[in-house]
Amino acid sequence: MSVMAFDRPRVLSGIQPTAGSFHLGNYLGAVRQWVALQESHDAFYMVVDLHAITVPQDPAELRDNTRLAVAQLLAAGLDPDRCTLFVQSHVPEHAQLGWVMNCLTGFGEASRMTQFKDKSAKQGADRATVGLFTYPILQVADILLYQANAVPVGEDQRQHIELTRDLAERFNGRFGETFTIPAPYIVKETAKIYDLQDPTAKMSKSAPSPKGLVNLLDEPKVSAKKIKSAVTDTDTVIRFDEKEKPGVSNLLTIYATLTGTAVPELEHRYEGKGYGALKTDLAEVFVEWVTPFRERTQEYLGDQETLDSILAKGAEKARAVAAETLAKTYERMGLLPAKH
Ligand code: ATP
Ligand code: LTN
């Protein structure tokens, strides 16, 4: 770790290896910010496999998807020399602090987490596991272990960051200053990317239909077609207006972010042109952006030795920080230190 790292504010975030491919919402809402923040922050990023197993996973697929997630993060621009990149289960302190945080959370408090309500409803409530119920509490432990100042995520994660702040304050109040209180880092423009077929719903891997979901690793032609068939409205004016024109606004957000062009500039450029022109051009922009991304992902995936060594180094750096926080936490709570 560079000496600089100690002067920089710290960020931490995680992504689940639950689908093979990241989607455009994951990238624009979260991963893109991770890449930018490694330049200015002491950054910790992980693939949260322990979160993934809160719903059933096939073992071979989980292993493959974990490597694939790491390869995509590298392809997106994470640099293991600039950030600490690791797999959650390689750092046992996550599960250990997770238990402590479970013991600090009220049952009612956990029951109010909306993501659990959504996800358990999707599965059929009687099939949801206790792990899915305590999922946000493991996330609390993830964040507090690293004394993170900020957590770059999409809008859907805001409630979990609030819970993290509440539990950190509760612990500090009861046992003395131990944890940094983290702030959500949510970029307004891209906080919620919408489904291309239902622009009022979040783009999600578990959408009822795959037609509005843009997966980064899909054949670019398939994604281009989805973009060209995006739902807009019966008007023809290209204007950013989330209430009246959610479909067009979503396309403008994606276009603006992928090209670094301001939305008003795009509105101006497409004045008098129809939705067709906007969609065709955006499809092209996306294909141009995603083609090298897919190639880089395949390259990283093809070199497992390098991948494993990046993860080994990452886990070692992460453990050094996590172990210190866990030891302090145990000590503060009165857990008897083991003598070696
Ligand atoms: P999904 O909804 O696809 O199941 P998820 O939120 O359950 O995704 P992850 O895949 O681990 O879980 O999400 C990784 C990151 O991507 C999180 O920070 C999340 O907020 C962000 N994210 C997911 N979907 C979107 C979206 N549509 N717009 C913006 N950010 C998103
Ligand atoms: N719940 C998050 C993934 C996640 C996370 C974290 C994000 C697990 N641990 C810690 C930020 C910080 C999600 O994206 N669904």
XYZ file of C-alpha atoms in Angstrom, residues 24-336:
313
model
C -25.557 -1.490 -17.678
C -27.172 -0.482 -14.353
C -24.357 -2.095 -12.356
C -21.750 -0.394 -14.486
C -23.226 3.115 -14.672
C -24.657 3.114 -11.142
C -21.667 1.679 -9.312
C -18.605 0.251 -11.068
C -17.921 3.390 -13.088
C -17.632 5.362 -9.839
C -15.340 2.710 -8.359
C -12.913 3.233 -11.233
C -12.906 7.020 -10.778
C -12.549 6.850 -6.993
C -9.401 4.734 -7.034
C -7.562 7.890 -8.176
C -8.566 9.993 -5.179
C -9.387 7.484 -2.447
C -7.949 4.535 -0.595
C -10.287 2.105 -2.313
C -11.443 -1.388 -1.278
C -13.616 -3.320 -3.724
C -14.849 -6.855 -3.401
C -16.891 -9.559 -5.022
C -19.422 -10.486 -2.348
C -19.769 -14.237 -2.682
C -21.103 -14.637 0.866
C -23.977 -12.366 -0.120
C -24.535 -14.415 -3.266
C -25.248 -17.586 -1.271
C -28.243 -15.957 0.436
C -30.096 -17.427 -2.537
C -29.348 -20.928 -3.908
C -26.205 -21.130 -6.080
C -24.764 -23.957 -8.122
C -21.181 -24.449 -6.773
C -19.433 -24.638 -10.159
C -21.368 -21.636 -11.451
C -20.625 -19.609 -8.344
C -16.894 -20.262 -8.752
C -17.008 -19.298 -12.441
C -19.124 -16.217 -11.799
C -16.785 -15.042 -9.057
C -13.810 -15.145 -11.433
C -15.938 -13.586 -14.156
C -16.920 -10.713 -11.838
C -13.259 -10.044 -11.037
C -12.367 -10.114 -14.749
C -15.154 -7.627 -15.521
C -14.032 -5.292 -12.744
C -10.507 -5.309 -14.156
C -11.838 -4.819 -17.687
C -13.887 -1.846 -16.456
C -10.671 -0.214 -15.290
C -9.937 -1.260 -11.712
C -6.192 -1.321 -11.262
C -4.907 -3.670 -8.535
C -2.012 -1.264 -7.964
C -4.418 1.554 -7.214
C -7.098 -0.282 -5.243
C -7.521 -3.361 -3.094
C -9.566 -5.910 -5.044
C -10.606 -9.103 -3.281
C -13.204 -11.798 -2.736
C -15.301 -11.424 0.414
C -15.004 -15.049 1.579
C -11.196 -14.798 1.471
C -11.418 -12.473 4.466
C -13.072 -14.422 7.304
C -13.530 -11.265 9.380
C -16.622 -10.422 7.299
C -18.560 -13.347 8.707
C -17.141 -12.701 12.169
C -18.110 -9.038 12.356
C -21.368 -9.966 10.644
C -22.278 -12.048 13.687
C -21.505 -9.185 16.042
C -23.679 -6.864 13.962
C -26.507 -9.440 13.973
C -26.445 -9.215 17.750
C -26.778 -5.448 17.632
C -29.681 -5.263 15.161
C -33.295 -5.252 16.252
C -35.525 -7.850 14.637
C -38.009 -5.125 13.694
C -35.213 -3.004 12.321
C -34.052 -5.828 10.031
C -37.661 -6.516 9.023
C -37.973 -3.006 7.590
C -35.348 -3.571 4.893
C -37.198 -3.212 1.601
C -34.740 -5.225 -0.480
C -35.468 -8.288 1.654
C -39.189 -7.761 1.198
C -38.756 -7.513 -2.587
C -36.372 -10.413 -2.951
C -38.246 -12.756 -0.613
C -41.519 -11.929 -2.353
C -39.921 -12.843 -5.693
C -38.794 -16.219 -4.361
C -41.940 -17.026 -2.471
C -41.670 -15.876 1.164
C -41.523 -19.420 2.620
C -38.426 -20.252 0.564
C -36.420 -17.206 1.700
C -33.525 -18.058 4.027
C -32.452 -16.444 7.285
C -29.278 -15.502 5.368
C -31.346 -13.412 2.955
C -33.000 -11.764 5.949
C -29.666 -10.827 7.535
C -28.060 -9.894 4.187
C -28.005 -6.146 4.989
C -26.316 -6.850 8.321
C -23.442 -8.665 6.617
C -23.186 -5.632 4.360
C -22.925 -3.442 7.472
C -19.972 -5.552 8.612
C -18.367 -5.304 5.145
C -18.366 -1.531 5.360
C -17.450 -1.046 9.028
C -14.504 -3.474 8.922
C -12.638 -1.056 6.653
C -13.599 2.166 8.467
C -14.902 3.381 5.116
C -15.792 7.066 4.779
C -17.924 6.571 1.688
C -19.720 3.747 -0.110
C -20.239 4.101 -3.882
C -23.493 2.329 -4.820
C -26.731 2.777 -6.746
C -29.845 4.298 -5.197
C -31.297 0.885 -4.251
C -28.569 0.479 -1.615
C -29.274 3.701 0.288
C -31.296 2.016 3.023
C -28.458 -0.435 3.728
C -26.002 2.431 4.158
C -28.459 4.092 6.547
C -28.573 0.873 8.566
C -24.770 0.837 8.584
C -24.684 4.355 9.981
C -27.261 3.492 12.653
C -25.388 0.401 13.822
C -22.022 2.159 13.826
C -23.457 4.955 15.949
C -25.128 2.448 18.256
C -21.913 0.507 18.764
C -19.838 3.660 19.272
C -22.380 4.972 21.775
C -22.405 1.748 23.768
C -18.772 0.715 23.651
C -16.796 3.851 22.722
C -15.594 5.270 19.389
C -14.768 2.266 17.228
C -16.256 2.705 13.769
C -16.122 5.456 11.161
C -19.632 6.550 10.170
C -19.831 6.035 6.385
C -21.726 8.204 3.904
C -23.455 6.898 0.787
C -21.726 7.983 -2.427
C -24.544 7.985 -4.953
C -24.148 9.898 -8.202
C -27.542 11.462 -8.853
C -27.539 11.214 -12.657
C -26.845 7.489 -12.777
C -28.231 6.405 -9.373
C -30.994 4.447 -11.053
C -30.769 3.187 -14.615
C -34.141 1.961 -15.821
C -35.317 -1.099 -17.689
C -35.488 -0.343 -21.432
C -38.927 -1.938 -21.738
C -40.338 -0.584 -18.475
C -38.653 2.756 -17.814
C -40.332 3.048 -14.415
C -38.567 -0.082 -13.091
C -34.880 -0.410 -12.160
C -32.785 -2.301 -14.698
C -32.211 -5.586 -12.884
C -30.893 -9.049 -13.637
C -34.075 -10.437 -12.112
C -36.478 -8.438 -14.306
C -39.550 -10.399 -15.454
C -38.369 -10.123 -19.091
C -34.789 -9.903 -20.400
C -35.843 -7.519 -23.209
C -35.123 -4.372 -21.244
C -31.905 -5.639 -19.619
C -28.567 -4.790 -21.247
C -25.916 -7.307 -20.210
C -22.362 -6.181 -20.903
C -21.192 -9.627 -21.957
C -24.057 -10.393 -24.320
C -23.379 -10.401 -28.040
C -23.257 -6.614 -28.824
C -25.732 -7.141 -31.680
C -28.301 -8.426 -29.183
C -27.849 -5.366 -26.957
C -27.970 -3.002 -29.942
C -31.318 -4.490 -30.879
C -32.623 -4.035 -27.328
C -31.544 -0.380 -27.365
C -33.195 0.178 -30.739
C -36.449 -1.318 -29.403
C -36.426 0.663 -26.142
C -39.833 1.892 -25.034
C -40.189 5.676 -25.374
C -43.477 7.587 -25.709
C -45.917 8.766 -28.353
C -44.444 12.262 -28.542
C -41.389 12.857 -30.770
C -39.448 15.546 -28.903
C -36.099 14.502 -27.415
C -36.082 16.183 -24.036
C -34.894 15.122 -20.579
C -37.998 14.896 -18.416
C -38.036 11.981 -16.003
C -41.729 12.350 -15.141
C -43.252 12.818 -18.591
C -40.583 11.028 -20.649
C -38.911 8.362 -18.503
C -37.853 6.215 -21.476
C -36.191 9.019 -23.432
C -34.607 10.429 -20.257
C -33.101 7.035 -19.446
C -31.612 6.792 -22.958
C -30.222 10.325 -22.641
C -28.615 9.480 -19.290
C -26.963 6.379 -20.734
C -25.818 8.237 -23.837
C -24.476 11.202 -21.860
C -22.544 9.035 -19.409
C -21.004 6.696 -21.981
C -19.812 9.571 -24.165
C -19.097 12.267 -21.574
C -21.522 14.636 -23.339
C -23.859 16.856 -21.303
C -27.583 16.078 -21.615
C -28.509 19.613 -22.854
C -25.907 19.225 -25.591
C -27.580 15.979 -26.665
C -31.030 17.607 -26.583
C -29.659 20.288 -28.865
C -27.969 17.811 -31.184
C -31.169 15.786 -31.624
C -33.530 18.728 -32.005
C -35.982 17.952 -34.811
C -34.679 14.388 -35.175
C -36.820 11.470 -34.114
C -36.391 8.818 -31.434
C -35.127 6.437 -34.122
C -31.994 8.521 -34.705
C -31.266 8.736 -30.974
C -31.675 4.994 -30.477
C -29.618 4.036 -33.539
C -26.774 6.316 -32.449
C -26.896 5.138 -28.844
C -26.804 1.521 -30.004
C -23.640 2.358 -31.928
C -22.092 4.211 -28.988
C -22.800 1.237 -26.748
C -21.372 -1.326 -29.176
C -18.206 0.727 -29.556
C -17.806 0.990 -25.801
C -18.669 -2.603 -24.964
C -16.615 -4.371 -27.649
C -13.202 -3.649 -26.053
C -14.726 -4.237 -22.605
C -15.724 -7.766 -23.648
C -12.305 -8.419 -25.146
C -10.502 -7.292 -22.001
C -12.799 -9.442 -19.854
C -11.918 -12.503 -21.949
C -8.206 -11.716 -21.688
C -8.291 -11.482 -17.884
C -10.391 -14.606 -17.692
C -7.886 -16.482 -19.839
C -5.041 -15.770 -17.421
C -6.176 -17.429 -14.228
C -2.755 -17.323 -12.637
C -2.660 -13.527 -12.771
C -6.252 -13.324 -11.586
C -5.553 -15.581 -8.600
C -2.434 -13.655 -7.679
C -4.313 -10.319 -7.808
C -6.929 -11.822 -5.472
C -4.324 -13.264 -3.114
C -2.625 -9.891 -2.775
C -5.969 -8.150 -2.386
C -7.106 -10.501 0.364
C -3.856 -10.012 2.243
C -4.173 -6.223 2.154
C -7.841 -6.393 3.102
C -7.222 -8.798 5.971
C -4.628 -6.535 7.534
C -7.241 -3.795 7.889
C -10.187 -6.069 8.729
C -8.337 -8.009 11.439
C -7.404 -4.817 13.247
C -11.008 -3.588 13.315
C -12.339 -6.974 14.424
C -9.806 -7.254 17.263
C -10.745 -3.780 18.486
C -14.454 -4.632 18.270
C -14.069 -7.880 20.255
C -11.971 -6.127 22.848
C -14.451 -3.266 23.276
C -17.329 -5.710 23.748
C -15.506 -7.705 26.395
C -14.800 -10.890 24.469
C -11.866 -12.465 26.269
